Amino acid sequence: MNNARHLKRTLLNSIDKLSQDHRDFLFNPDTDFTRNRKLPFETLIKFILCMEAGSIKDEVYNYFGLNINNPSASAFVQQRGKIKYEAFQWLFESFNSKTYKSQNNLYKGYRLIAVDGCSTPIRTDINDKTTYISNHKNVIGYNAYHLNALYDLMEHTYDDVIIQDGASKDENSALRELVDRYSGIQAIFIDDRGYESYNNFEHVVHSGNKYLTRVRDITSSSGMAKALGPYPDEDEFDIDVFRMLTLKQTKITKACPQLYKFLSNKSQFDYMDKDNPFYEFSCRIVRFKITDDTYECIITNLNRDEFPIEEIKKLYNMRWGIETSFRELKYAVDLNAFHSKKHNSIKQEIYARLLFYNFSERIMRQIKPKQGKKERKYSYQINFTRAFHNIREFLKYKKGGKNPPDIESIIAKEIEPIRPGRSSPRNVRCRPAEYFIYRLN
């Protein structure tokens, strides 16, 4: 079976099902999409799914061709304004449920789920207090949504996402919500500093899954690892730690800091209250060297026999896959190029980009790039930017006189060298304001 064509049929079937039940996703179901228009519901969904980074007029010509009867930019804006963003959320979840191959890409029987967040800048509006973020008193701020995502490191697809307003983002609460509603095969949730929290750890434990979190090193006074000492004299170690978490401050709890850990009322912990002021917490702390003078510290509940320290290093290193995916999502799939100022329409495009990313990755991961007969200096991989563009054209393709393109062969031919060991200093700077001038028409 042709994988790309099968996935396209699956996606189109989901769109067809959405179209049949479209009244559930309209603001005014009794009047919206009741008349014949140039942009009926199903066509509009497909069009938004295929949009790139051009202006609306350019996108219309790219999708419908050079035709005097094409819908206008104004017609597009009016039609999309009738659809709730939840329509694209439903489509994203429907396609995922139909295409995830649960047993194919597991690591020692576990799904590897990376957790992280990224900001997506939108049109600057200082009056929009829900999304406006001020960098500094003397620097113009910016507006953004914050994506909190679960990313399957073996499938290379997004499993779930929560969109938060930029001004009130809370990655920890988003993590707990994502973990609590996860219902798949037992997973290892892998996350970075910023997620270190007793509450986060125990939400994963109560969900029946595993966690692996990089925390601030034991030398950091602001990290939770320092409070879980003492530690061995060795620079590298792998130890088990136990603490009795408590809401009480008594002579006994104060006198035994190596046994009791006091959590103030300001510390959110969902498994203690006045009637149950004690909670047994246990974890494993792994510390290892990454350079001559720097160390990484990991807190996890993975079994030491199944996951020795070398496996812990490998798993944490694999977490970088979600960072790479964010880069591809923003720049190759054009997540940063929105075609609206309205929040509902922006969320439509966020879910559309996530869906298109998953659709593309499910195609690409089945393709082996052509290495050529000649011996080369580097190994080669698929050129992902070109692949996303070609898959978008494949998705636009409509039945006609010509045979459909052999998208797998086209993608396999578009390759680029893998140059290992390359690195450059991270240039951290304040995010500039996002001006919104050319996108709408």
CSV table of C-alpha atoms in Angstrom, one decimal:
chain,number,residue,atom,x,y,z
A,1,MET,CA,0.0,0.0,0.0
A,2,ASN,CA,1.2,3.5,-0.9
A,3,ASN,CA,1.8,5.1,2.5
A,4,ALA,CA,1.3,8.7,1.3
A,5,ARG,CA,-1.9,8.0,-0.6
A,6,HIS,CA,-3.3,6.0,2.3
A,7,LEU,CA,-2.5,8.8,4.7
A,8,LYS,CA,-4.1,11.4,2.4
A,9,ARG,CA,-7.3,9.3,2.1
A,10,THR,CA,-7.4,9.0,5.9
A,11,LEU,CA,-7.1,12.7,6.3
A,12,LEU,CA,-9.7,13.5,3.6
A,13,ASN,CA,-12.0,11.0,5.3
A,14,SER,CA,-11.7,12.8,8.6
A,15,ILE,CA,-12.4,16.1,6.8
A,16,ASP,CA,-15.4,14.5,5.2
A,17,LYS,CA,-16.7,13.4,8.6
A,18,LEU,CA,-16.1,16.8,10.0
A,19,SER,CA,-18.0,18.4,7.1
A,20,GLN,CA,-21.0,16.1,7.8
A,21,ASP,CA,-21.1,17.3,11.4
A,22,HIS,CA,-20.0,20.8,10.7
A,23,ARG,CA,-23.0,22.4,12.5
A,24,ASP,CA,-21.4,21.4,15.8
A,25,PHE,CA,-18.4,23.7,15.0
A,26,LEU,CA,-20.2,26.9,13.8
A,27,PHE,CA,-21.0,30.0,15.8
A,28,ASN,CA,-24.4,30.3,14.1
A,29,PRO,CA,-25.3,26.8,12.9
A,30,ASP,CA,-28.8,27.8,11.7
A,31,THR,CA,-27.5,30.4,9.2
A,32,ASP,CA,-23.8,29.7,8.6
A,33,PHE,CA,-22.9,27.8,5.4
A,34,THR,CA,-26.5,27.4,4.4
A,35,ARG,CA,-26.1,29.1,1.0
A,36,ASN,CA,-23.9,28.1,-1.9
A,37,ARG,CA,-20.7,30.0,-1.8
A,38,LYS,CA,-17.3,29.8,-3.5
A,39,LEU,CA,-15.8,28.6,-0.2
A,40,PRO,CA,-18.0,25.9,1.2
A,41,PHE,CA,-17.1,24.4,4.6
A,42,GLU,CA,-15.0,21.4,3.3
A,43,THR,CA,-13.1,23.4,0.8
A,44,LEU,CA,-12.3,26.1,3.4
A,45,ILE,CA,-10.9,23.5,5.8
A,46,LYS,CA,-8.6,22.1,3.1
A,47,PHE,CA,-7.5,25.6,2.0
A,48,ILE,CA,-6.5,26.6,5.6
A,49,LEU,CA,-4.7,23.3,6.0
A,50,CYS,CA,-2.6,24.0,2.9
A,51,MET,CA,-1.8,27.7,3.6
A,52,GLU,CA,1.8,28.8,3.6
A,53,ALA,CA,3.4,32.2,4.5
A,54,GLY,CA,2.1,34.4,1.7
A,55,SER,CA,-0.7,37.0,1.8
A,56,ILE,CA,-4.3,35.8,1.6
A,57,LYS,CA,-4.5,36.8,-2.1
A,58,ASP,CA,-1.3,34.9,-2.9
A,59,GLU,CA,-2.6,31.9,-1.0
A,60,VAL,CA,-5.9,31.9,-2.9
A,61,TYR,CA,-4.1,31.9,-6.3
A,62,ASN,CA,-1.7,29.2,-5.1
A,63,TYR,CA,-4.5,26.9,-4.0
A,64,PHE,CA,-7.2,27.6,-6.7
A,65,GLY,CA,-5.0,28.6,-9.6
A,66,LEU,CA,-5.1,31.7,-11.8
A,67,ASN,CA,-8.9,32.1,-12.1
A,68,ILE,CA,-11.0,35.2,-12.3
A,69,ASN,CA,-13.7,33.4,-10.4
A,70,ASN,CA,-11.6,32.7,-7.4
A,71,PRO,CA,-12.9,33.8,-3.9
A,72,SER,CA,-11.8,37.1,-2.7
A,73,ALA,CA,-9.7,37.7,0.4
A,74,SER,CA,-12.7,39.3,2.0
A,75,ALA,CA,-14.8,36.3,1.3
A,76,PHE,CA,-12.2,34.0,2.9
A,77,VAL,CA,-12.0,36.2,6.1
A,78,GLN,CA,-15.8,36.2,6.4
A,79,GLN,CA,-16.2,32.5,5.8
A,80,ARG,CA,-13.5,31.4,8.2
A,81,GLY,CA,-14.9,33.7,10.9
A,82,LYS,CA,-18.0,31.4,11.0
A,83,ILE,CA,-16.0,28.3,12.1
A,84,LYS,CA,-14.9,27.7,15.7
A,85,TYR,CA,-11.2,26.7,16.1
A,86,GLU,CA,-12.4,23.5,17.8
A,87,ALA,CA,-13.1,22.1,14.3
A,88,PHE,CA,-9.4,22.0,13.6
A,89,GLN,CA,-8.7,20.7,17.1
A,90,TRP,CA,-11.1,17.8,16.4
A,91,LEU,CA,-9.5,17.1,13.0
A,92,PHE,CA,-6.0,17.1,14.6
A,93,GLU,CA,-7.2,14.5,17.2
A,94,SER,CA,-9.1,12.5,14.7
A,95,PHE,CA,-6.2,12.1,12.4
A,96,ASN,CA,-3.9,11.2,15.2
A,97,SER,CA,-6.2,8.5,16.5
A,98,LYS,CA,-6.5,6.9,13.1
A,99,THR,CA,-2.8,6.9,12.1
A,100,TYR,CA,-0.8,6.3,15.3
A,101,LYS,CA,0.8,2.8,15.2
A,102,SER,CA,1.0,2.0,18.9
A,103,GLN,CA,3.3,-1.0,18.8
A,104,ASN,CA,5.8,0.1,16.1
A,105,ASN,CA,7.8,2.8,17.8
A,106,LEU,CA,8.3,2.0,21.4
A,107,TYR,CA,11.5,2.1,23.5
A,108,LYS,CA,11.7,-0.9,25.8
A,109,GLY,CA,7.9,-1.1,25.7
A,110,TYR,CA,7.4,2.6,26.5
A,111,ARG,CA,6.4,5.6,24.5
A,112,LEU,CA,8.9,8.4,24.8
A,113,ILE,CA,7.0,11.7,25.2
A,114,ALA,CA,8.9,14.9,25.4
A,115,VAL,CA,7.2,17.8,27.1
A,116,ASP,CA,8.0,21.5,26.3
A,117,GLY,CA,6.5,24.8,25.4
A,118,CYS,CA,7.1,27.5,22.8
A,119,SER,CA,5.8,30.9,22.1
A,120,THR,CA,4.1,31.9,18.8
A,121,PRO,CA,4.2,35.7,18.3
A,122,ILE,CA,1.0,37.3,16.9
A,123,ARG,CA,0.1,40.9,15.9
A,124,THR,CA,1.2,43.4,18.5
A,125,ASP,CA,-1.6,45.0,20.4
A,126,ILE,CA,-0.8,46.5,23.8
A,127,ASN,CA,-4.5,46.7,24.6
A,128,ASP,CA,-4.8,42.9,24.4
A,129,LYS,CA,-3.9,42.2,28.0
A,130,THR,CA,-4.4,38.4,27.7
A,131,THR,CA,-1.6,38.0,25.2
A,132,TYR,CA,0.7,41.1,25.6
A,133,ILE,CA,4.1,40.4,27.2
A,134,SER,CA,6.3,43.2,28.2
A,135,ASN,CA,10.1,42.5,27.9
A,136,HIS,CA,11.4,45.5,29.6
A,137,LYS,CA,10.4,49.0,30.6
A,138,ASN,CA,12.3,50.5,27.7
A,139,VAL,CA,11.6,47.8,25.1
A,140,ILE,CA,8.4,47.3,23.1
A,141,GLY,CA,6.7,44.2,24.2
A,142,TYR,CA,4.9,41.6,22.0
A,143,ASN,CA,1.8,39.5,21.9
A,144,ALA,CA,1.9,35.7,21.8
A,145,TYR,CA,0.2,32.4,22.4
A,146,HIS,CA,2.1,29.7,24.3
A,147,LEU,CA,2.0,26.1,23.0
A,148,ASN,CA,2.4,23.4,25.6
A,149,ALA,CA,3.0,20.2,23.7
A,150,LEU,CA,3.5,16.4,24.1
A,151,TYR,CA,5.8,15.2,21.3
A,152,ASP,CA,6.4,11.5,20.6
A,153,LEU,CA,10.1,11.2,20.1
A,154,MET,CA,9.9,7.9,18.3
A,155,GLU,CA,7.0,8.8,16.0
A,156,HIS,CA,8.2,12.4,15.5
A,157,THR,CA,4.6,13.7,15.8
A,158,TYR,CA,2.7,15.9,18.3
A,159,ASP,CA,0.4,13.8,20.5
A,160,ASP,CA,-1.4,16.6,22.4
A,161,VAL,CA,-1.2,20.3,22.9
A,162,ILE,CA,-2.6,23.1,25.1
A,163,ILE,CA,-2.7,26.7,23.9
A,164,GLN,CA,-2.4,29.3,26.6
A,165,ASP,CA,-2.5,33.1,26.4
A,166,GLY,CA,1.0,34.5,26.5
A,167,ALA,CA,0.4,36.8,29.4
A,168,SER,CA,-0.9,34.1,31.7
A,169,LYS,CA,1.0,31.0,30.5
A,170,ASP,CA,1.7,28.3,33.1
A,171,GLU,CA,3.8,25.5,31.8
A,172,ASN,CA,3.5,23.4,35.0
A,173,SER,CA,-0.3,23.5,35.1
A,174,ALA,CA,-0.3,22.6,31.4
A,175,LEU,CA,2.0,19.7,32.0
A,176,ARG,CA,-0.3,18.3,34.7
A,177,GLU,CA,-3.4,18.7,32.6
A,178,LEU,CA,-1.6,17.0,29.6
A,179,VAL,CA,-0.4,14.1,31.8
A,180,ASP,CA,-3.8,13.6,33.5
A,181,ARG,CA,-5.7,13.3,30.2
A,182,TYR,CA,-3.1,11.1,28.6
A,183,SER,CA,-4.6,7.6,28.0
A,184,GLY,CA,-2.1,5.8,25.7
A,185,ILE,CA,0.5,3.1,26.2
A,186,GLN,CA,2.7,3.5,29.3
A,187,ALA,CA,5.0,6.5,28.6
A,188,ILE,CA,8.2,8.1,29.9
A,189,PHE,CA,7.6,11.8,30.1
A,190,ILE,CA,10.9,13.6,29.4
A,191,ASP,CA,11.2,17.3,30.3
A,192,ASP,CA,13.7,20.0,31.0
A,193,ARG,CA,14.4,22.5,33.8
A,194,GLY,CA,11.4,24.5,34.7
A,195,TYR,CA,9.3,21.5,35.2
A,196,GLU,CA,11.0,20.4,38.4
A,197,SER,CA,8.2,20.1,41.0
A,198,TYR,CA,7.0,17.5,43.5
A,199,ASN,CA,3.5,18.1,42.2
A,200,ASN,CA,4.5,17.4,38.5
A,201,PHE,CA,6.3,14.2,39.5
A,202,GLU,CA,3.5,12.8,41.4
A,203,HIS,CA,0.9,13.6,38.7
A,204,VAL,CA,3.0,11.4,36.4
A,205,VAL,CA,3.2,8.7,39.1
A,206,HIS,CA,-0.6,8.7,39.7
A,207,SER,CA,-1.2,8.5,35.9
A,208,GLY,CA,0.7,5.2,35.9
A,209,ASN,CA,3.6,6.5,33.8
A,210,LYS,CA,7.3,7.4,34.2
A,211,TYR,CA,9.1,10.7,34.3
A,212,LEU,CA,12.7,11.8,33.6
A,213,THR,CA,13.3,15.5,34.4
A,214,ARG,CA,16.5,17.5,34.2
A,215,VAL,CA,16.7,19.7,37.3
A,216,ARG,CA,19.0,22.4,38.5
A,217,ASP,CA,22.3,21.0,39.7
A,218,ILE,CA,23.0,20.2,43.4
A,219,THR,CA,25.2,23.2,43.5
A,220,SER,CA,22.3,25.6,42.7
A,221,SER,CA,20.7,27.1,45.8
A,222,SER,CA,17.4,27.6,43.9
A,223,GLY,CA,16.9,24.0,42.7
A,224,MET,CA,15.0,21.2,44.5
A,225,ALA,CA,17.9,18.8,44.1
A,226,LYS,CA,20.0,20.7,46.7
A,227,ALA,CA,17.4,20.2,49.3
A,228,LEU,CA,17.3,16.4,48.7
A,229,GLY,CA,20.9,15.9,49.8
A,230,PRO,CA,23.3,15.0,51.3
A,231,TYR,CA,25.0,13.4,48.4
A,232,PRO,CA,28.1,11.1,48.0
A,233,ASP,CA,31.5,12.7,47.7
A,234,GLU,CA,31.8,11.5,44.1
A,235,ASP,CA,31.0,14.0,41.3
A,236,GLU,CA,28.9,11.4,39.5
A,237,PHE,CA,26.4,9.3,41.3
A,238,ASP,CA,23.1,7.4,41.0
A,239,ILE,CA,21.1,7.2,44.3
A,240,ASP,CA,17.6,6.7,45.7
A,241,VAL,CA,16.1,9.5,47.8
A,242,PHE,CA,13.1,9.4,50.2
A,243,ARG,CA,11.3,12.4,51.8
A,244,MET,CA,8.2,12.6,53.8
A,245,LEU,CA,6.5,15.7,52.4
A,246,THR,CA,4.4,17.6,55.0
A,247,LEU,CA,2.4,20.7,55.6
A,248,LYS,CA,3.3,20.7,59.3
A,249,GLN,CA,6.2,22.5,60.9
A,250,THR,CA,6.8,20.8,64.2
A,251,LYS,CA,9.9,20.2,66.3
A,252,ILE,CA,10.3,16.8,64.7
A,253,THR,CA,10.0,17.9,61.1
A,254,LYS,CA,12.4,20.8,61.7
A,255,ALA,CA,14.9,18.6,63.5
A,256,CYS,CA,15.0,15.9,60.7
A,257,PRO,CA,15.5,17.7,57.4
A,258,GLN,CA,16.9,14.6,55.9
A,259,LEU,CA,13.6,12.8,56.4
A,260,TYR,CA,11.0,15.5,56.3
A,261,LYS,CA,10.4,18.2,53.6
A,262,PHE,CA,8.1,21.0,54.5
A,263,LEU,CA,5.9,22.5,51.8
A,264,SER,CA,4.3,25.9,52.5
A,265,ASN,CA,0.7,26.7,51.6
A,266,LYS,CA,2.1,28.6,48.6
A,267,SER,CA,3.6,25.4,47.2
A,268,GLN,CA,0.9,23.7,45.1
A,269,PHE,CA,0.7,20.0,45.8
A,270,ASP,CA,-2.5,18.2,45.0
A,271,TYR,CA,-2.1,15.2,47.1
A,272,MET,CA,-2.0,16.7,50.6
A,273,ASP,CA,-4.5,18.8,52.7
A,274,LYS,CA,-5.2,19.6,56.3
A,275,ASP,CA,-6.7,16.1,56.8
A,276,ASN,CA,-3.8,14.4,55.1
A,277,PRO,CA,-0.7,16.5,55.9
A,278,PHE,CA,1.9,13.8,55.1
A,279,TYR,CA,2.9,12.3,51.7
A,280,GLU,CA,5.7,9.8,51.0
A,281,PHE,CA,7.9,10.9,48.1
A,282,SER,CA,10.7,8.8,46.6
A,283,CYS,CA,12.7,9.3,43.5
A,284,ARG,CA,16.1,8.4,41.9
A,285,ILE,CA,18.7,11.2,41.4
A,286,VAL,CA,21.4,10.7,38.7
A,287,ARG,CA,24.3,13.1,38.2
A,288,PHE,CA,26.8,12.8,35.4
A,289,LYS,CA,29.5,14.9,33.7
A,290,ILE,CA,28.9,16.5,30.3
A,291,THR,CA,32.1,18.6,30.1
A,292,ASP,CA,35.2,19.0,32.2
A,293,ASP,CA,33.4,21.4,34.7
A,294,THR,CA,29.7,21.0,34.1
A,295,TYR,CA,27.2,18.3,35.2
A,296,GLU,CA,23.6,17.4,34.5
A,297,CYS,CA,21.3,16.3,37.3
A,298,ILE,CA,18.3,14.1,36.5
A,299,ILE,CA,15.3,13.1,38.8
A,300,THR,CA,13.4,10.1,37.6
A,301,ASN,CA,11.3,7.1,38.8
A,302,LEU,CA,12.7,4.7,36.2
A,303,ASN,CA,14.0,1.4,37.4
A,304,ARG,CA,17.8,1.3,37.7
A,305,ASP,CA,18.1,-2.3,36.4
A,306,GLU,CA,16.2,-1.5,33.3
A,307,PHE,CA,17.6,2.0,32.8
A,308,PRO,CA,21.2,2.3,34.1
A,309,ILE,CA,22.9,5.7,34.0
A,310,GLU,CA,24.0,5.3,30.3
A,311,GLU,CA,20.3,4.8,29.3
A,312,ILE,CA,19.4,7.9,31.3
A,313,LYS,CA,21.9,9.9,29.4
A,314,LYS,CA,20.6,8.6,26.1
A,315,LEU,CA,17.0,9.3,26.9
A,316,TYR,CA,17.6,12.8,28.0
A,317,ASN,CA,19.7,13.5,24.9
A,318,MET,CA,16.8,12.3,22.8
A,319,ARG,CA,14.6,15.1,24.3
A,320,TRP,CA,16.3,17.5,21.8
A,321,GLY,CA,13.9,16.1,19.2
A,322,ILE,CA,11.1,18.4,20.4
A,323,GLU,CA,13.4,21.4,20.1
A,324,THR,CA,14.1,20.5,16.5
A,325,SER,CA,10.4,20.0,15.8
A,326,PHE,CA,9.5,23.4,17.1
A,327,ARG,CA,12.1,24.9,14.7
A,328,GLU,CA,10.6,23.0,11.7
A,329,LEU,CA,7.0,23.8,12.8
A,330,LYS,CA,7.7,27.6,13.0
A,331,TYR,CA,9.9,28.0,9.9
A,332,ALA,CA,9.4,25.1,7.5
A,333,VAL,CA,5.6,24.7,8.2
A,334,ASP,CA,5.1,28.5,8.7
A,335,LEU,CA,3.5,28.4,12.1
A,336,ASN,CA,4.9,32.0,12.6
A,337,ALA,CA,3.0,33.3,9.6
A,338,PHE,CA,-0.6,33.9,10.7
A,339,HIS,CA,-3.2,35.3,8.3
A,340,SER,CA,-5.5,37.0,10.9
A,341,LYS,CA,-5.6,39.2,13.9
A,342,LYS,CA,-8.5,37.4,15.5
A,343,HIS,CA,-7.8,34.9,18.2
A,344,ASN,CA,-10.2,32.2,17.0
A,345,SER,CA,-8.7,32.3,13.5
A,346,ILE,CA,-5.1,32.2,14.9
A,347,LYS,CA,-6.0,29.0,16.8
A,348,GLN,CA,-7.4,27.6,13.6
A,349,GLU,CA,-4.1,28.0,12.0
A,350,ILE,CA,-2.1,26.6,15.0
A,351,TYR,CA,-4.1,23.3,14.9
A,352,ALA,CA,-3.9,23.3,11.1
A,353,ARG,CA,-0.1,23.6,11.2
A,354,LEU,CA,0.2,20.9,13.9
A,355,LEU,CA,-2.0,18.6,11.8
A,356,PHE,CA,0.0,19.2,8.6
A,357,TYR,CA,3.2,18.6,10.5
A,358,ASN,CA,2.0,15.2,11.7
A,359,PHE,CA,0.6,14.3,8.3
A,360,SER,CA,4.0,15.2,6.7
A,361,GLU,CA,6.1,13.4,9.3
A,362,ARG,CA,4.1,10.2,8.9
A,363,ILE,CA,4.9,10.3,5.2
A,364,MET,CA,8.6,11.2,5.6
A,365,ARG,CA,9.5,8.6,8.3
A,366,GLN,CA,8.7,5.8,5.9
A,367,ILE,CA,11.1,7.1,3.3
A,368,LYS,CA,14.8,6.3,3.1
A,369,PRO,CA,16.8,9.1,1.4
A,370,LYS,CA,18.8,8.1,-1.7
A,371,GLN,CA,22.5,8.0,-0.7
A,372,GLY,CA,23.8,7.5,-4.3
A,373,LYS,CA,26.3,5.0,-5.6
A,374,LYS,CA,29.4,7.1,-5.1
A,375,GLU,CA,31.2,7.2,-1.7
A,376,ARG,CA,30.5,10.5,-0.1
A,377,LYS,CA,32.0,12.4,2.8
A,378,TYR,CA,28.7,12.7,4.7
A,379,SER,CA,25.6,10.6,5.2
A,380,TYR,CA,22.5,12.2,3.8
A,381,GLN,CA,19.0,12.9,5.2
A,382,ILE,CA,15.8,14.2,3.8
A,383,ASN,CA,15.7,18.0,3.2
A,384,PHE,CA,12.7,18.6,5.5
A,385,THR,CA,12.0,22.1,4.3
A,386,ARG,CA,11.7,20.9,0.7
A,387,ALA,CA,9.7,17.8,1.9
A,388,PHE,CA,7.1,19.9,3.7
A,389,HIS,CA,6.7,22.1,0.6
A,390,ASN,CA,6.3,19.0,-1.7
A,391,ILE,CA,3.8,17.3,0.6
A,392,ARG,CA,1.7,20.5,0.7
A,393,GLU,CA,1.6,20.4,-3.1
A,394,PHE,CA,0.7,16.7,-2.9
A,395,LEU,CA,-2.1,17.4,-0.5
A,396,LYS,CA,-3.5,20.1,-2.8
A,397,TYR,CA,-3.5,17.8,-5.8
A,398,LYS,CA,-7.0,17.0,-7.0
A,399,LYS,CA,-8.1,14.0,-9.1
A,400,GLY,CA,-7.9,14.7,-12.9
A,401,GLY,CA,-6.4,13.5,-16.1
A,402,LYS,CA,-2.9,13.3,-14.8
A,403,ASN,CA,-1.5,10.6,-12.5
A,404,PRO,CA,-0.9,11.7,-8.9
A,405,PRO,CA,2.7,12.5,-8.2
A,406,ASP,CA,5.0,9.9,-6.7
A,407,ILE,CA,5.6,11.9,-3.6
A,408,GLU,CA,7.8,9.3,-1.9
A,409,SER,CA,10.3,9.3,-4.8
A,410,ILE,CA,10.3,13.1,-4.9
A,411,ILE,CA,11.1,13.4,-1.2
A,412,ALA,CA,13.7,10.7,-1.3
A,413,LYS,CA,15.5,12.6,-4.0
A,414,GLU,CA,15.6,15.9,-2.1
A,415,ILE,CA,18.4,15.4,0.4
A,416,GLU,CA,21.0,17.3,2.4
A,417,PRO,CA,24.2,16.2,4.1
A,418,ILE,CA,24.3,15.5,7.9
A,419,ARG,CA,27.2,17.4,9.4
A,420,PRO,CA,27.7,16.1,13.0
A,421,GLY,CA,29.3,18.1,15.7
A,422,ARG,CA,28.4,21.5,14.4
A,423,SER,CA,27.4,24.0,17.1
A,424,SER,CA,27.3,27.8,17.5
A,425,PRO,CA,26.8,30.0,20.6
A,426,ARG,CA,23.2,30.7,21.6
A,427,ASN,CA,22.3,34.3,20.9
A,428,VAL,CA,19.8,35.3,23.5
A,429,ARG,CA,18.0,38.6,22.9
A,430,CYS,CA,14.7,40.2,23.7
A,431,ARG,CA,11.9,39.2,21.4
A,432,PRO,CA,11.0,42.2,19.1
A,433,ALA,CA,7.5,43.3,18.5
A,434,GLU,CA,5.6,41.5,15.7
A,435,TYR,CA,4.3,44.0,13.2
A,436,PHE,CA,1.3,42.9,11.1
A,437,ILE,CA,1.3,44.8,7.8
A,438,TYR,CA,1.4,42.5,4.8
A,439,ARG,CA,-0.3,39.3,5.8
A,440,LEU,CA,-4.0,40.1,5.4
A,441,ASN,CA,-4.4,41.0,1.8
